[in-house]
Coordinates of C-alpha atoms and ligand atoms in Angstrom, one line a residue:
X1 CA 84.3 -155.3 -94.4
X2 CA 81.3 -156.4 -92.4
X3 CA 82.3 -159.9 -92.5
X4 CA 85.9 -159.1 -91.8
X5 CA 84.6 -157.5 -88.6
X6 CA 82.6 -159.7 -87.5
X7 CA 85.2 -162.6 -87.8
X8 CA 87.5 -160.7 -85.6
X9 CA 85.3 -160.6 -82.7
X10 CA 84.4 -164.4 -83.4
X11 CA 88.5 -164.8 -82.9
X12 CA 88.7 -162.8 -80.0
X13 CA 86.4 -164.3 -78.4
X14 CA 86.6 -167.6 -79.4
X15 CA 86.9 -170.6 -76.1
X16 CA 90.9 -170.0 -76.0
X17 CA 90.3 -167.1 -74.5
X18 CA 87.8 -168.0 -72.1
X19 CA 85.5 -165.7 -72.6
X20 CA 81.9 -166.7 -74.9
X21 CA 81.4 -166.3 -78.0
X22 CA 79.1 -163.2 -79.0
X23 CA 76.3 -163.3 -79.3
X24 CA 74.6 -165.4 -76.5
X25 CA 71.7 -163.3 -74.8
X26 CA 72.1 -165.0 -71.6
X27 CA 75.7 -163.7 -70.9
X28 CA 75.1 -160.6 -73.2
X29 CA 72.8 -159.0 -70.3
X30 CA 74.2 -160.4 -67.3
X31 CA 77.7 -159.7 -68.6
X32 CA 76.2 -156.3 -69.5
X33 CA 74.9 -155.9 -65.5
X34 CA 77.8 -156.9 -64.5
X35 CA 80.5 -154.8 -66.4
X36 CA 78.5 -152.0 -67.3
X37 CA 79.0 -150.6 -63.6
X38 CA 80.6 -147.0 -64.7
X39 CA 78.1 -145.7 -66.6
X40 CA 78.0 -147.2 -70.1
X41 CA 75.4 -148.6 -72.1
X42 CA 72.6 -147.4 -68.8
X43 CA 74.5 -149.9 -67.0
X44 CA 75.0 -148.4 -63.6
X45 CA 71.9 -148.9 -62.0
X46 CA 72.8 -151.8 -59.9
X47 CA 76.0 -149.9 -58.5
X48 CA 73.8 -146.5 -57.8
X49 CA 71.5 -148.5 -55.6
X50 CA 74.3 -149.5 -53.5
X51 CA 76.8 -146.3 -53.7
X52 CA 78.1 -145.7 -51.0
X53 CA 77.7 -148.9 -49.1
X54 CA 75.4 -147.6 -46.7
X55 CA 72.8 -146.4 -49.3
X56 CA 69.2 -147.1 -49.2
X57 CA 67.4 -147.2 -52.3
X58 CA 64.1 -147.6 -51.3
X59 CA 63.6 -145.5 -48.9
X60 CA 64.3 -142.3 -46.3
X61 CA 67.9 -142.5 -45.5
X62 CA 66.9 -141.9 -41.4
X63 CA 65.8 -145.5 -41.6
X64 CA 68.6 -147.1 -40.6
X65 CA 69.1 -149.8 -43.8
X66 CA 71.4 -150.4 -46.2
X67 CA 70.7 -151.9 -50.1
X68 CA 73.6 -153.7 -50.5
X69 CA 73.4 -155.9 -47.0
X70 CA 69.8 -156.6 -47.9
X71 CA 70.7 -158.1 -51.0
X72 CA 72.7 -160.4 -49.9
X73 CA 70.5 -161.3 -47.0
X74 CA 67.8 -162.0 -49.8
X75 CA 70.4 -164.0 -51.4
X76 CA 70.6 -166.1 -48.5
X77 CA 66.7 -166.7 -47.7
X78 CA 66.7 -167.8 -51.3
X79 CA 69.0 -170.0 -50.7
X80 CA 68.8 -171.0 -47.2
X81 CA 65.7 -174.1 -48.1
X82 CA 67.9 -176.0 -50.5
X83 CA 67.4 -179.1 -50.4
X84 CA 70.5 -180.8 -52.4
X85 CA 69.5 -184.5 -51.9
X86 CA 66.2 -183.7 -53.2
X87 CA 67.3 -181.4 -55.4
X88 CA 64.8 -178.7 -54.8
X89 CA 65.2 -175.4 -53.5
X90 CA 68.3 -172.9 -53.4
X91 CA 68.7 -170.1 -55.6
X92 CA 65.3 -170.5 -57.2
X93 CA 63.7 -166.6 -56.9
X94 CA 61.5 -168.9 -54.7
X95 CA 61.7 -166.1 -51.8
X96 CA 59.2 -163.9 -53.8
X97 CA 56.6 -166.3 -52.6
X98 CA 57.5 -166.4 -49.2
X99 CA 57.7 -162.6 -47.8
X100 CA 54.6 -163.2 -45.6
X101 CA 56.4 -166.3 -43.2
X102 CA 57.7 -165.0 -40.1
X103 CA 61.2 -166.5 -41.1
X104 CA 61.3 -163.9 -43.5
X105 CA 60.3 -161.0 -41.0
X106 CA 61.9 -157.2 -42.5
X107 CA 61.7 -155.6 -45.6
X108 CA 64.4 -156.8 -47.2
X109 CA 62.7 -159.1 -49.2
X110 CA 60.4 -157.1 -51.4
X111 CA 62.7 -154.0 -50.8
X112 CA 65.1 -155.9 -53.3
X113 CA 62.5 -157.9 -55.0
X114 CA 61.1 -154.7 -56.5
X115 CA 64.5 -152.9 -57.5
X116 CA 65.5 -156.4 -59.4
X117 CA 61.9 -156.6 -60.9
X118 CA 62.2 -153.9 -64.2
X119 CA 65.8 -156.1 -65.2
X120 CA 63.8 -158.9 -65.6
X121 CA 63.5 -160.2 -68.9
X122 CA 62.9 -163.6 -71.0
X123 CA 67.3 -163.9 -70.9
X124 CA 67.5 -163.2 -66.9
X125 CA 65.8 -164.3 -64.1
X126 CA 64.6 -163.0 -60.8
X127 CA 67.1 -166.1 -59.6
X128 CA 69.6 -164.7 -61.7
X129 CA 69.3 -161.1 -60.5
X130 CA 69.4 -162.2 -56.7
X131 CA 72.8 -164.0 -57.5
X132 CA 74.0 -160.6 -59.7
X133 CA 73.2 -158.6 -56.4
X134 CA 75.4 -160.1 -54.5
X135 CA 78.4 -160.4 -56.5
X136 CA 77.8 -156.3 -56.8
X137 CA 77.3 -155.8 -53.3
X138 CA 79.9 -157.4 -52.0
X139 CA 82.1 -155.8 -55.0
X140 CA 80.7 -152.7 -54.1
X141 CA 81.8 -153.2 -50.2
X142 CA 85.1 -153.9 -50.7
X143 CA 88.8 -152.8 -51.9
X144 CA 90.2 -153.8 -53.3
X145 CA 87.1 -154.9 -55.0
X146 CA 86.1 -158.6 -54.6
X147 CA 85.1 -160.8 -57.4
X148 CA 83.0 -163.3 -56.5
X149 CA 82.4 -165.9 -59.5
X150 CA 78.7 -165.6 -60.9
X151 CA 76.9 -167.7 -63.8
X152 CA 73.7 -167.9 -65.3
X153 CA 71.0 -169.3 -66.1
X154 CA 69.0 -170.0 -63.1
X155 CA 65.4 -170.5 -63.5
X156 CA 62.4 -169.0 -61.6
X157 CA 59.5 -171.1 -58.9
X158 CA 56.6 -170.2 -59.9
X159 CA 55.8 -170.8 -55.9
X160 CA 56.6 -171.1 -52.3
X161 CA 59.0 -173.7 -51.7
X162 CA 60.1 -175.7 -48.2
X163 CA 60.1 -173.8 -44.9
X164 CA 63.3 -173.6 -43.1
X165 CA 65.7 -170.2 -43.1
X166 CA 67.4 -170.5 -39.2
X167 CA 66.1 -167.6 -37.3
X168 CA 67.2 -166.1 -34.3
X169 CA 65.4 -167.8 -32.1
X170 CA 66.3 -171.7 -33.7
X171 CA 68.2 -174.3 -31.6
X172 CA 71.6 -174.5 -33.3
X173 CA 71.0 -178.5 -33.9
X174 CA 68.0 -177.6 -36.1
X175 CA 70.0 -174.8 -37.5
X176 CA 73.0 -177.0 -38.6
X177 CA 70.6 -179.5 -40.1
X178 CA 69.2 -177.0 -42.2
X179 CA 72.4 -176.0 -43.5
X180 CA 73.4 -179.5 -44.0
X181 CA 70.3 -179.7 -46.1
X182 CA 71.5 -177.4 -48.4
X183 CA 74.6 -178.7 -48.8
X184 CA 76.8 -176.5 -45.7
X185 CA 78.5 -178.4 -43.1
X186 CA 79.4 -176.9 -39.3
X187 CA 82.7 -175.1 -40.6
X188 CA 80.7 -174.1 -43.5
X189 CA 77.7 -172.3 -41.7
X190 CA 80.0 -170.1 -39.2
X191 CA 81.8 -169.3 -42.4
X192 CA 78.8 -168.0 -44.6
X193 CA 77.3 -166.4 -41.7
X194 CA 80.2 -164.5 -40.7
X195 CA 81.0 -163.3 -44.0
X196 CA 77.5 -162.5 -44.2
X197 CA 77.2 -160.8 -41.1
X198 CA 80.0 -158.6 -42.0
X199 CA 77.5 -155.9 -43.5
X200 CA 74.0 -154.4 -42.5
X201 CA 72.2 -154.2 -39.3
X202 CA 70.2 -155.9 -36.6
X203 CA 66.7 -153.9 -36.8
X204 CA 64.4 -152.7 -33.7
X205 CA 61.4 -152.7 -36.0
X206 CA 61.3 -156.2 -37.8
X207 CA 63.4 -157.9 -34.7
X208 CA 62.1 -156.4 -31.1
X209 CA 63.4 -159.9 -29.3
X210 CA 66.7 -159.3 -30.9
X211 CA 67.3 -155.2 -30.3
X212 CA 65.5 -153.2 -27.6
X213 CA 63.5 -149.9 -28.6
X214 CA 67.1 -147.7 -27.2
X215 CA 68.2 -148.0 -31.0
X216 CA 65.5 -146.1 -32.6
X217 CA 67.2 -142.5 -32.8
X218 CA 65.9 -139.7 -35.8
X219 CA 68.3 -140.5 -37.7
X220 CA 68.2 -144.0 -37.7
X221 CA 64.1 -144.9 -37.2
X222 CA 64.3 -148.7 -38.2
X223 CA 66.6 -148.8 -35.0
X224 CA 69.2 -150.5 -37.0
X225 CA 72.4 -152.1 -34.8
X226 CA 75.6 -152.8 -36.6
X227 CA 77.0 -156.1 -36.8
X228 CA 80.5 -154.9 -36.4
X229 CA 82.5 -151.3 -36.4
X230 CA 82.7 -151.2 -40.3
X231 CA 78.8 -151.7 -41.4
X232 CA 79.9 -150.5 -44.7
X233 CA 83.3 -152.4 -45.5
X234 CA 83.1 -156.2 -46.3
X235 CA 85.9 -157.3 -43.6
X236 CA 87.0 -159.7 -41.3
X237 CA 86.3 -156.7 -38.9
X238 CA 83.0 -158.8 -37.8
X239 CA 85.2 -162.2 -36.9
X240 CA 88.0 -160.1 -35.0
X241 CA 85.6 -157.8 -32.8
X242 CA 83.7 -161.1 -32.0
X243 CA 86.9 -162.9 -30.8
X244 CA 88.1 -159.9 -29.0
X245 CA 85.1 -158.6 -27.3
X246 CA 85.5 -155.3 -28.5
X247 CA 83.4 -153.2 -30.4
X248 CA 80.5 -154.4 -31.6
X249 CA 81.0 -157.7 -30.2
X250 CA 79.8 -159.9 -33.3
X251 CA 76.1 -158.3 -32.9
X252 CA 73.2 -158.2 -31.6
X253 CA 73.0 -161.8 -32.1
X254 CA 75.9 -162.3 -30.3
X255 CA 75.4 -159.9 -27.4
X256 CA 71.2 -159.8 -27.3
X257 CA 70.3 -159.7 -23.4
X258 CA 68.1 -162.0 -24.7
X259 CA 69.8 -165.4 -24.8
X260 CA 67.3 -167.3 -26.6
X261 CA 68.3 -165.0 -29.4
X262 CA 71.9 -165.5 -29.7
X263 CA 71.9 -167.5 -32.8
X264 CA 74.9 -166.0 -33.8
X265 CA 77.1 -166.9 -30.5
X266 CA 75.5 -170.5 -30.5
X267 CA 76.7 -170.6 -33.9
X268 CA 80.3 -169.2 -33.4
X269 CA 80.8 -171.6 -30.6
X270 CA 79.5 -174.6 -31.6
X271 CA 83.0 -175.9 -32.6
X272 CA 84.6 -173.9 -29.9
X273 CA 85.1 -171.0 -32.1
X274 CA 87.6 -173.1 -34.2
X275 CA 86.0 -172.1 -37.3
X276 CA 86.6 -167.9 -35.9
X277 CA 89.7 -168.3 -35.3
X278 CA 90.7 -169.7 -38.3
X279 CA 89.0 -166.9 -40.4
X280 CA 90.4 -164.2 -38.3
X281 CA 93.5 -165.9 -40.0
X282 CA 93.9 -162.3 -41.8
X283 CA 92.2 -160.0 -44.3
X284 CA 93.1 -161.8 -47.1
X285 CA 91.9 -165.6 -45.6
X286 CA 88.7 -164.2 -44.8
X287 CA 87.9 -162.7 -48.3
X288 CA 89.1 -166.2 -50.0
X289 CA 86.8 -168.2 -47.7
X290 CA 83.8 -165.9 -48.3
X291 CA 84.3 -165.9 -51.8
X292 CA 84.3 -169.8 -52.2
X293 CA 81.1 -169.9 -49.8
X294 CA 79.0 -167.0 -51.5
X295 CA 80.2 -168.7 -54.7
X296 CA 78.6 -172.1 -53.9
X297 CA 75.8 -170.6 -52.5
X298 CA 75.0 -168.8 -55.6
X299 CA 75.4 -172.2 -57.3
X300 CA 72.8 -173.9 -55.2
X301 CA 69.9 -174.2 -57.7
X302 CA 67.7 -177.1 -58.6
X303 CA 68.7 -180.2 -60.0
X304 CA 66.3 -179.3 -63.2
X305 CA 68.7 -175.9 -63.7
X306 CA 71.7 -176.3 -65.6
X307 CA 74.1 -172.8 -64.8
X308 CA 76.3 -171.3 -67.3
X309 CA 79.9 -171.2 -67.3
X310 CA 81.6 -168.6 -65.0
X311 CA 80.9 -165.3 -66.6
X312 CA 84.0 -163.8 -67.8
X313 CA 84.4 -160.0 -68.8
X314 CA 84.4 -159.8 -72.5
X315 CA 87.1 -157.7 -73.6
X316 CA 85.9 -156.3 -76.9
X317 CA 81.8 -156.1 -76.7
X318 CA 79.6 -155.2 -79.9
X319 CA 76.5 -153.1 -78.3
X320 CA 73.6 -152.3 -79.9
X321 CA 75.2 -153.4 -83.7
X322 CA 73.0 -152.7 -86.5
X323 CA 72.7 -153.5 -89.9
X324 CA 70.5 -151.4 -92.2
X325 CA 69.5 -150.8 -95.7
X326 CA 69.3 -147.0 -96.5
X327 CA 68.8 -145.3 -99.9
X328 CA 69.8 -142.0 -100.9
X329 CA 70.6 -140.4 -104.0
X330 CA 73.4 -142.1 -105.4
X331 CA 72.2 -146.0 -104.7
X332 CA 71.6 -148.1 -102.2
X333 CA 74.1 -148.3 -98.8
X334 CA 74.6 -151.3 -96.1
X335 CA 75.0 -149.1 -92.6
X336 CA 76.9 -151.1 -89.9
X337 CA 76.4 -149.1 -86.9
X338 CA 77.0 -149.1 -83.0
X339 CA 79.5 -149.9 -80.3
X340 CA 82.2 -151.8 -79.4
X341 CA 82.8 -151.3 -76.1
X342 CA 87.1 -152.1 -75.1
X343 CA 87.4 -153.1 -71.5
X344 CA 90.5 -151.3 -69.5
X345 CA 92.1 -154.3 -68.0
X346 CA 90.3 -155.2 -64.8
X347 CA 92.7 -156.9 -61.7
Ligands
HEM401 C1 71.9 -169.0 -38.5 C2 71.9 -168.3 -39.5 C3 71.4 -166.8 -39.6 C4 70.5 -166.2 -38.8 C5 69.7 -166.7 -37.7 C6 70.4 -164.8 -39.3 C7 69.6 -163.9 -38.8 C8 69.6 -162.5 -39.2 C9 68.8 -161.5 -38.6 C10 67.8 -161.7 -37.5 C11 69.1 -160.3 -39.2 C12 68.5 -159.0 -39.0 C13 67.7 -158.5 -40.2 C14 67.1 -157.2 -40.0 O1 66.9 -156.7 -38.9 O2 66.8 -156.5 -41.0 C15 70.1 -160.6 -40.2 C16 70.7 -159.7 -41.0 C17 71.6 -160.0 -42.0 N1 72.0 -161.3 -42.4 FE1 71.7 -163.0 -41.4 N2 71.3 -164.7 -40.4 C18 71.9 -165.9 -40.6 C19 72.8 -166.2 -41.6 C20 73.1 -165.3 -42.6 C21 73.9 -165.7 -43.7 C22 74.5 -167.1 -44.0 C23 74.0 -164.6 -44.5 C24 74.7 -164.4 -45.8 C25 75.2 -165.3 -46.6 C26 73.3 -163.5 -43.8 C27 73.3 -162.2 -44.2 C28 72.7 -161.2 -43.5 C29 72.9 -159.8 -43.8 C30 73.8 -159.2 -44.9 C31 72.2 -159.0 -42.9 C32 72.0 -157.5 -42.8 C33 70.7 -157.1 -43.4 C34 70.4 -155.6 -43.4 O3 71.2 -154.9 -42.9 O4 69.3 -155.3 -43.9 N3 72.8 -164.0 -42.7 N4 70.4 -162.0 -40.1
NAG402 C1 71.8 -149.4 -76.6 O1 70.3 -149.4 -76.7 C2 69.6 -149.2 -75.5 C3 68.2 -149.4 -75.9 O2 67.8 -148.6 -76.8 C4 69.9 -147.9 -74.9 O3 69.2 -147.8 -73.7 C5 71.4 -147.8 -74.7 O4 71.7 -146.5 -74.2 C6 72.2 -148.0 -76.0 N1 73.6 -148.1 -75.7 C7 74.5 -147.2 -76.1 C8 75.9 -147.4 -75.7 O5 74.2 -146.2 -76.8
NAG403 C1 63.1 -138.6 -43.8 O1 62.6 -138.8 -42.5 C2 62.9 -137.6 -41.7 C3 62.4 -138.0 -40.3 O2 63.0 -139.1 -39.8 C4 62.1 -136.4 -42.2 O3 62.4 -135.3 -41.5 C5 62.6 -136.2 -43.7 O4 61.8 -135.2 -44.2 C6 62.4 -137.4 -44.5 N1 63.0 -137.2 -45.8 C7 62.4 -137.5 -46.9 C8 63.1 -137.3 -48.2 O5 61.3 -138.1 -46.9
NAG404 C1 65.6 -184.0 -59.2 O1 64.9 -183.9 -58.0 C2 63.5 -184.4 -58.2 C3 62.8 -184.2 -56.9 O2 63.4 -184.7 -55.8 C4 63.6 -185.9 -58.6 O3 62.3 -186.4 -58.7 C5 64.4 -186.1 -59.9 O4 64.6 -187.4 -60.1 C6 65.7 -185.4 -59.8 N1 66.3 -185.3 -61.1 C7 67.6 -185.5 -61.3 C8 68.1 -185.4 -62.7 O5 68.4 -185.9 -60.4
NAG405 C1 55.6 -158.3 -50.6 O1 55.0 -158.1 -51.8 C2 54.0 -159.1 -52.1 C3 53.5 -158.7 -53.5 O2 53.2 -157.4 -53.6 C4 52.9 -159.1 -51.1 O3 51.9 -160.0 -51.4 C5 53.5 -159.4 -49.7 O4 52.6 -159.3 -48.7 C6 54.7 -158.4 -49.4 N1 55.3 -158.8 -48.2 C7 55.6 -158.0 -47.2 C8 56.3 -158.6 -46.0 O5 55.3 -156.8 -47.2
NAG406 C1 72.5 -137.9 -37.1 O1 72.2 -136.7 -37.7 C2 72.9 -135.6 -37.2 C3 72.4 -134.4 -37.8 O2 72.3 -134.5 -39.2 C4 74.4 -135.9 -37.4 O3 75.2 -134.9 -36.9 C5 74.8 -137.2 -36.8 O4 76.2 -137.5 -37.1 C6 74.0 -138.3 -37.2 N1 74.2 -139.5 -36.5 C7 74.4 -140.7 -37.0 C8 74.6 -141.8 -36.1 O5 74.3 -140.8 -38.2
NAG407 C1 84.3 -168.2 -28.0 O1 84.6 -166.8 -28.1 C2 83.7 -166.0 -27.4 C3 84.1 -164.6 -27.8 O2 85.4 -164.3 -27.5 C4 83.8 -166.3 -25.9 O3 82.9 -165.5 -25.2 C5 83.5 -167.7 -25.7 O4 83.8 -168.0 -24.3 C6 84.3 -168.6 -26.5 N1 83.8 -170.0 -26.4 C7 84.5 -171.1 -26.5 C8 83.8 -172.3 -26.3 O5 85.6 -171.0 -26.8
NAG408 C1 63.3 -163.8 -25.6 O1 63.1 -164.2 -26.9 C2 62.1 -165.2 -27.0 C3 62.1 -165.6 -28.5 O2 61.7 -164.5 -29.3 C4 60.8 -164.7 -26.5 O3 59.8 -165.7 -26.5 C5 61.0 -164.3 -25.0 O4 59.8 -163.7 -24.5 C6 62.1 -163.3 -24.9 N1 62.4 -163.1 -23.5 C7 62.4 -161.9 -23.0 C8 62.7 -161.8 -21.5 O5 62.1 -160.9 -23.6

């Protein structure tokens, strides 16, 4: 019976289907994180932190921030030092060492850092985590919901890596370089910084140069700005305002009285907004572009890290199986126990 059982689940899942074979504990727990968003198996936590979209997590909600966009800036920090020649850098957790640089100015960092800390364990990194947050995030963000490809198996610095991460203030030849470093050309930089810059907020506190005090209201202390009319939808709302002039303009870093600060516009227009008007394409153009960007840039790791296969939604799952000898009255019994949890097809 036991046998029979487990064979089954060994055929379901076997490599013509796409899916791993059970059990593996890296894919176990970030499938788990990843699937487990509704509720089952204490898997919801992720989702909670970041539901709605404008929810912050770590704090009073008059502050102006937002979880889920400060995830996937920490996703990019991470990221942002790559160094793909040398193969050092990328998404590496490395970020946890660099909170105190002034290119990593807000809260964001250890604001994230701290919720990803207690899923930690010796089958999923920090790295690993940072990547999970912003396939959630943008997930969360968006519907239909988008799926942006994650695998695992990223391993964690144990310290600072290279400087780098393009502030506001950076000349957009330096700025390109950096991205080049990591492996982004021109078209690619405007790409992941718009889809980026789709969510979240400019901030008064951590970014006076950027945002003048006139933000900070009661409700909204951090002085927060949006960085277009839909802070809480994952659009291509942020490329079309930009192009039209309407709304919120791109951003503060677009529209900062300060022009030394307009990282974004410098950005934008460094191929003549070629690269904006392509994405304003439609909905649908924008979401495929941002998907293959976040996906690669989730892939940035270390030459010494070897990822995982695309993590696929198991469609049968054994949770918490156990196996126990019990005695009772009439003899000894074998007890198979626990879940198998039967995924409704996802889309
Ligand atoms: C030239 C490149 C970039 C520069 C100079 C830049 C700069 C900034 C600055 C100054 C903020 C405000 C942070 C705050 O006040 O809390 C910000 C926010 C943000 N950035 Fe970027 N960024 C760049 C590229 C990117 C990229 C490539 C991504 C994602 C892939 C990204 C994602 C975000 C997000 C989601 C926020 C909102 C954070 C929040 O609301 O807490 N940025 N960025
Ligand atoms: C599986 O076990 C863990 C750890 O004891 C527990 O937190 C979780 O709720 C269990 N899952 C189910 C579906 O009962
Ligand atoms: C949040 O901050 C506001 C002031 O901005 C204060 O009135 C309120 O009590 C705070 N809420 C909590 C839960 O701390
Ligand atoms: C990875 O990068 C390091 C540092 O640049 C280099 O010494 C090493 O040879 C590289 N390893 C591989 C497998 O490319
Ligand atoms: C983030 O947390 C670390 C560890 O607690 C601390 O050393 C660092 O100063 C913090 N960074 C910021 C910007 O608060
Ligand atoms: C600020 O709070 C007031 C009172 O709760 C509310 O009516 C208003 O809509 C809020 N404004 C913003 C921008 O959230
Ligand atoms: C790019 O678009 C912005 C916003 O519409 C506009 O202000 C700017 O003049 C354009 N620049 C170029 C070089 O096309
Ligand atoms: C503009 O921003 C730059 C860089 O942060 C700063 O040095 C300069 O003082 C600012 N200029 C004004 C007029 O605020």
């Amino acid at each position: 019976m036991i046998s029979l059982l487990i064979f089954t689940l060994t055929l379901l899942t076997s490599p013509g289907y796409s899916t791993y074979v059970w059990p593996n504990h890296l894919y176990d727990e970030l499938e788990h994180l990843l699937v487990d968003q509704e509720g089952f198996n204490n898997g919801a936590d992720f989702k909670r932190a970041i539901t709605p979209c404008t929810y912050y997590v770590n704090g009073n909600q008059t502050l102006g921030r937002m979880t889920a966009a400060q995830w996937l800036r920490t996703a990019f920090h991470d990221f942002a030092t790559a160094d793909v020649a040398a193969g050092t850098g990328g998404m590496d957790a490395s970020i946890g060492w660099e909170t105190d640089r002034p290119e990593n100015v807000g809260s964001a960092f250890n604001d994230s850092l701290s919720f990803f800390a207690p899923f930690v364990n010796q089958h999923v990194s920090m790295a690993d985590l940072i990547a999970l947050s912003v396939v959630i995030s943008v997930g969360v963000c968006s519907s239909p919901n988008i799926h942006i490809p994650l695998r695992g198996g990223r391993v964690d610095a144990s310290e600072g890596g290279t400087f780098g991460v393009p502030e506001p203030e950076t000349d957009i030849q330096t700025t390109l370089n950096q991205f080049a470093q990591a492996g982004f050309n021109q078209q690619d930089a405007i790409g992941l910084t718009a889809c980026g810059h789709t969510l979240g907020n400019v901030h008064h506190a951590g970014f006076p140069q950027v945002v003048g005090p006139e933000a900070v209201t009661p409700n909204n202390t951090g002085g927060g700005v949006h960085f277009d009319s839909t802070v809480d939808v994952f659009d291509v709302l942020v490329v079309n305002e930009y192009l039209a002039g309407n709304g919120q303009r791109g951003g503060p870093l677009v529209t900062s009285d300060n022009v030394t600060v307009r990282s974004d516009l410098r950005l934008y227009t460094s191929d003549n907004n070629i690269t904006m008007e392509g994405l304003s394409d439609s909905q649908e153009h924008f979401v495929s572009e941002c998907v293959s960007l976040f996906a690669r840039m989730l892939d940035t790791v270390p030459n010494s890290t070897t990822l995982s296969d695309v993590i696929i939604p198991l469609e049968l799952k054994p949770v918490n199986i156990t196996l126990d000898f019990v005695e009772d009255e009439t003899g000894f019994h074998t007890v198979f126990a626990g879940y198998i949890r039967v995924s409704a097809h996802r889309c």
